[in-house]
Amino acid sequence: MKYPIVMRGYRQPFDEEYFPALRYHATINNMEAMLVMLLSGGYVGFLPEHYARYWVERSELKPVECKSLVYRSRHQWATSISKSAPKAPAFAAFSKVFERFLEPDAR
C-alpha cells in the first residue's frame, strides 16, 4: 500500500484477524487521534462512516472503496436506571433519539 496504515490499539486483535495482509505503521487509542493522523494526509485508517462524514463531505477525507475492508459492528447501551425510576429530561431525550437507531430485531 502506498500510505502507512494506522491501527486502533483497542481493536488490534480484530484488525489483525480480519485484515491480516495489512502492515501497520502507527497505533492510536481513540478515534480523535485517528482523525488527526488521517487529516494529515499521510496515513490510511478505519473510521466509522458517521464519524468521518463531516470531513468526507468537505473533501478533507476520502473514503477508500474496498468492499473487503468493510465491516459492521454492533453497539449496546446499558443503564442502571430502573424502568420504574423517574427519568431526568436529558435521559428521556437521549433514550428517544437512541431508539430511532436501533435495529428492529434489537428492540
C-alpha positions as YAML, in Angstrom:
chain: A
units: angstrom
residues:
- id: 1
  name: MET
  ca: [0.00, 0.00, 0.00]
- id: 2
  name: LYS
  ca: [1.20, 3.49, -0.85]
- id: 3
  name: TYR
  ca: [0.41, 5.11, 2.53]
- id: 4
  name: PRO
  ca: [1.26, 3.97, 6.07]
- id: 5
  name: ILE
  ca: [-1.69, 2.43, 7.91]
- id: 6
  name: VAL
  ca: [-2.87, 3.38, 11.40]
- id: 7
  name: MET
  ca: [-4.09, 0.58, 13.69]
- id: 8
  name: ARG
  ca: [-6.52, 1.02, 16.58]
- id: 9
  name: GLY
  ca: [-4.72, -0.28, 19.66]
- id: 10
  name: TYR
  ca: [-8.00, -1.13, 21.38]
- id: 11
  name: ARG
  ca: [-9.07, -3.24, 18.37]
- id: 12
  name: GLN
  ca: [-5.70, -4.77, 17.46]
- id: 13
  name: PRO
  ca: [-6.74, -8.46, 17.63]
- id: 14
  name: PHE
  ca: [-9.80, -7.70, 15.49]
- id: 15
  name: ASP
  ca: [-7.81, -5.70, 12.94]
- id: 16
  name: GLU
  ca: [-5.10, -8.34, 12.69]
- id: 17
  name: GLU
  ca: [-7.64, -11.17, 12.33]
- id: 18
  name: TYR
  ca: [-9.87, -9.53, 9.72]
- id: 19
  name: PHE
  ca: [-7.22, -7.57, 7.84]
- id: 20
  name: PRO
  ca: [-4.09, -9.76, 8.14]
- id: 21
  name: ALA
  ca: [-2.50, -8.60, 4.89]
- id: 22
  name: LEU
  ca: [-2.20, -5.01, 6.10]
- id: 23
  name: ARG
  ca: [1.07, -3.80, 7.55]
- id: 24
  name: TYR
  ca: [0.53, -1.22, 10.28]
- id: 25
  name: HIS
  ca: [2.85, 1.73, 10.84]
- id: 26
  name: ALA
  ca: [1.25, 3.52, 13.79]
- id: 27
  name: THR
  ca: [-1.13, 2.70, 16.65]
- id: 28
  name: ILE
  ca: [-3.73, 5.01, 18.17]
- id: 29
  name: ASN
  ca: [-6.10, 4.58, 21.11]
- id: 30
  name: ASN
  ca: [-9.04, 6.79, 20.16]
- id: 31
  name: MET
  ca: [-10.90, 7.98, 17.08]
- id: 32
  name: GLU
  ca: [-9.84, 11.58, 17.60]
- id: 33
  name: ALA
  ca: [-6.17, 10.62, 17.26]
- id: 34
  name: MET
  ca: [-7.01, 8.54, 14.19]
- id: 35
  name: LEU
  ca: [-8.79, 11.53, 12.67]
- id: 36
  name: VAL
  ca: [-5.80, 13.82, 13.23]
- id: 37
  name: MET
  ca: [-3.46, 11.34, 11.56]
- id: 38
  name: LEU
  ca: [-5.80, 10.84, 8.60]
- id: 39
  name: LEU
  ca: [-6.34, 14.58, 8.15]
- id: 40
  name: SER
  ca: [-2.56, 15.00, 7.94]
- id: 41
  name: GLY
  ca: [-2.77, 13.24, 4.58]
- id: 42
  name: GLY
  ca: [0.00, 10.82, 5.44]
- id: 43
  name: TYR
  ca: [-1.97, 7.80, 6.68]
- id: 44
  name: VAL
  ca: [-4.82, 5.44, 5.87]
- id: 45
  name: GLY
  ca: [-7.06, 4.05, 8.61]
- id: 46
  name: PHE
  ca: [-10.54, 3.00, 9.69]
- id: 47
  name: LEU
  ca: [-13.20, 5.41, 10.90]
- id: 48
  name: PRO
  ca: [-16.93, 4.81, 11.25]
- id: 49
  name: GLU
  ca: [-18.82, 6.32, 8.31]
- id: 50
  name: HIS
  ca: [-20.95, 8.51, 10.56]
- id: 51
  name: TYR
  ca: [-17.83, 9.88, 12.29]
- id: 52
  name: ALA
  ca: [-15.95, 10.62, 9.05]
- id: 53
  name: ARG
  ca: [-18.95, 12.03, 7.14]
- id: 54
  name: TYR
  ca: [-18.30, 15.69, 8.09]
- id: 55
  name: TRP
  ca: [-14.76, 15.62, 6.68]
- id: 56
  name: VAL
  ca: [-15.68, 13.49, 3.66]
- id: 57
  name: GLU
  ca: [-18.41, 15.97, 2.69]
- id: 58
  name: ARG
  ca: [-15.78, 18.75, 2.77]
- id: 59
  name: SER
  ca: [-13.32, 16.65, 0.74]
- id: 60
  name: GLU
  ca: [-10.85, 16.66, 3.63]
- id: 61
  name: LEU
  ca: [-11.03, 12.86, 3.84]
- id: 62
  name: LYS
  ca: [-11.61, 10.41, 1.04]
- id: 63
  name: PRO
  ca: [-13.21, 7.01, 1.55]
- id: 64
  name: VAL
  ca: [-11.29, 4.05, 0.19]
- id: 65
  name: GLU
  ca: [-13.67, 1.92, -1.88]
- id: 66
  name: CYS
  ca: [-12.71, -1.64, -0.98]
- id: 67
  name: LYS
  ca: [-15.56, -3.99, -0.01]
- id: 68
  name: SER
  ca: [-13.17, -6.49, 1.62]
- id: 69
  name: LEU
  ca: [-12.23, -3.81, 4.18]
- id: 70
  name: VAL
  ca: [-15.81, -3.01, 5.22]
- id: 71
  name: TYR
  ca: [-17.45, -4.40, 8.33]
- id: 72
  name: ARG
  ca: [-20.37, -3.61, 10.61]
- id: 73
  name: SER
  ca: [-20.15, -3.53, 14.37]
- id: 74
  name: ARG
  ca: [-22.94, -3.74, 16.90]
- id: 75
  name: HIS
  ca: [-23.15, -1.39, 19.85]
- id: 76
  name: GLN
  ca: [-25.14, -1.77, 23.01]
- id: 77
  name: TRP
  ca: [-26.42, 0.73, 25.51]
- id: 78
  name: ALA
  ca: [-26.62, -0.14, 29.18]
- id: 79
  name: THR
  ca: [-28.04, 1.83, 32.04]
- id: 80
  name: SER
  ca: [-28.50, 1.18, 35.74]
- id: 81
  name: ILE
  ca: [-31.69, 3.23, 35.93]
- id: 82
  name: SER
  ca: [-34.70, 1.03, 36.70]
- id: 83
  name: LYS
  ca: [-37.75, 1.20, 34.47]
- id: 84
  name: SER
  ca: [-39.89, 2.44, 37.38]
- id: 85
  name: ALA
  ca: [-37.49, 5.23, 38.46]
- id: 86
  name: PRO
  ca: [-38.29, 8.78, 37.34]
- id: 87
  name: LYS
  ca: [-36.17, 9.78, 34.34]
- id: 88
  name: ALA
  ca: [-34.30, 13.05, 34.01]
- id: 89
  name: PRO
  ca: [-35.36, 15.05, 30.93]
- id: 90
  name: ALA
  ca: [-31.90, 14.65, 29.35]
- id: 91
  name: PHE
  ca: [-32.05, 10.88, 29.84]
- id: 92
  name: ALA
  ca: [-35.52, 10.68, 28.33]
- id: 93
  name: ALA
  ca: [-34.47, 12.78, 25.31]
- id: 94
  name: PHE
  ca: [-31.33, 10.68, 24.74]
- id: 95
  name: SER
  ca: [-33.35, 7.47, 25.01]
- id: 96
  name: LYS
  ca: [-35.81, 8.67, 22.39]
- id: 97
  name: VAL
  ca: [-33.02, 9.56, 19.92]
- id: 98
  name: PHE
  ca: [-31.10, 6.36, 20.64]
- id: 99
  name: GLU
  ca: [-34.10, 4.12, 20.00]
- id: 100
  name: ARG
  ca: [-34.53, 5.56, 16.49]
- id: 101
  name: PHE
  ca: [-31.19, 3.99, 15.58]
- id: 102
  name: LEU
  ca: [-31.88, 0.54, 16.99]
- id: 103
  name: GLU
  ca: [-32.27, -2.26, 14.52]
- id: 104
  name: PRO
  ca: [-35.86, -3.64, 14.58]
- id: 105
  name: ASP
  ca: [-34.68, -7.07, 15.84]
- id: 106
  name: ALA
  ca: [-32.66, -5.47, 18.67]
- id: 107
  name: ARG
  ca: [-35.68, -3.89, 20.39]
...
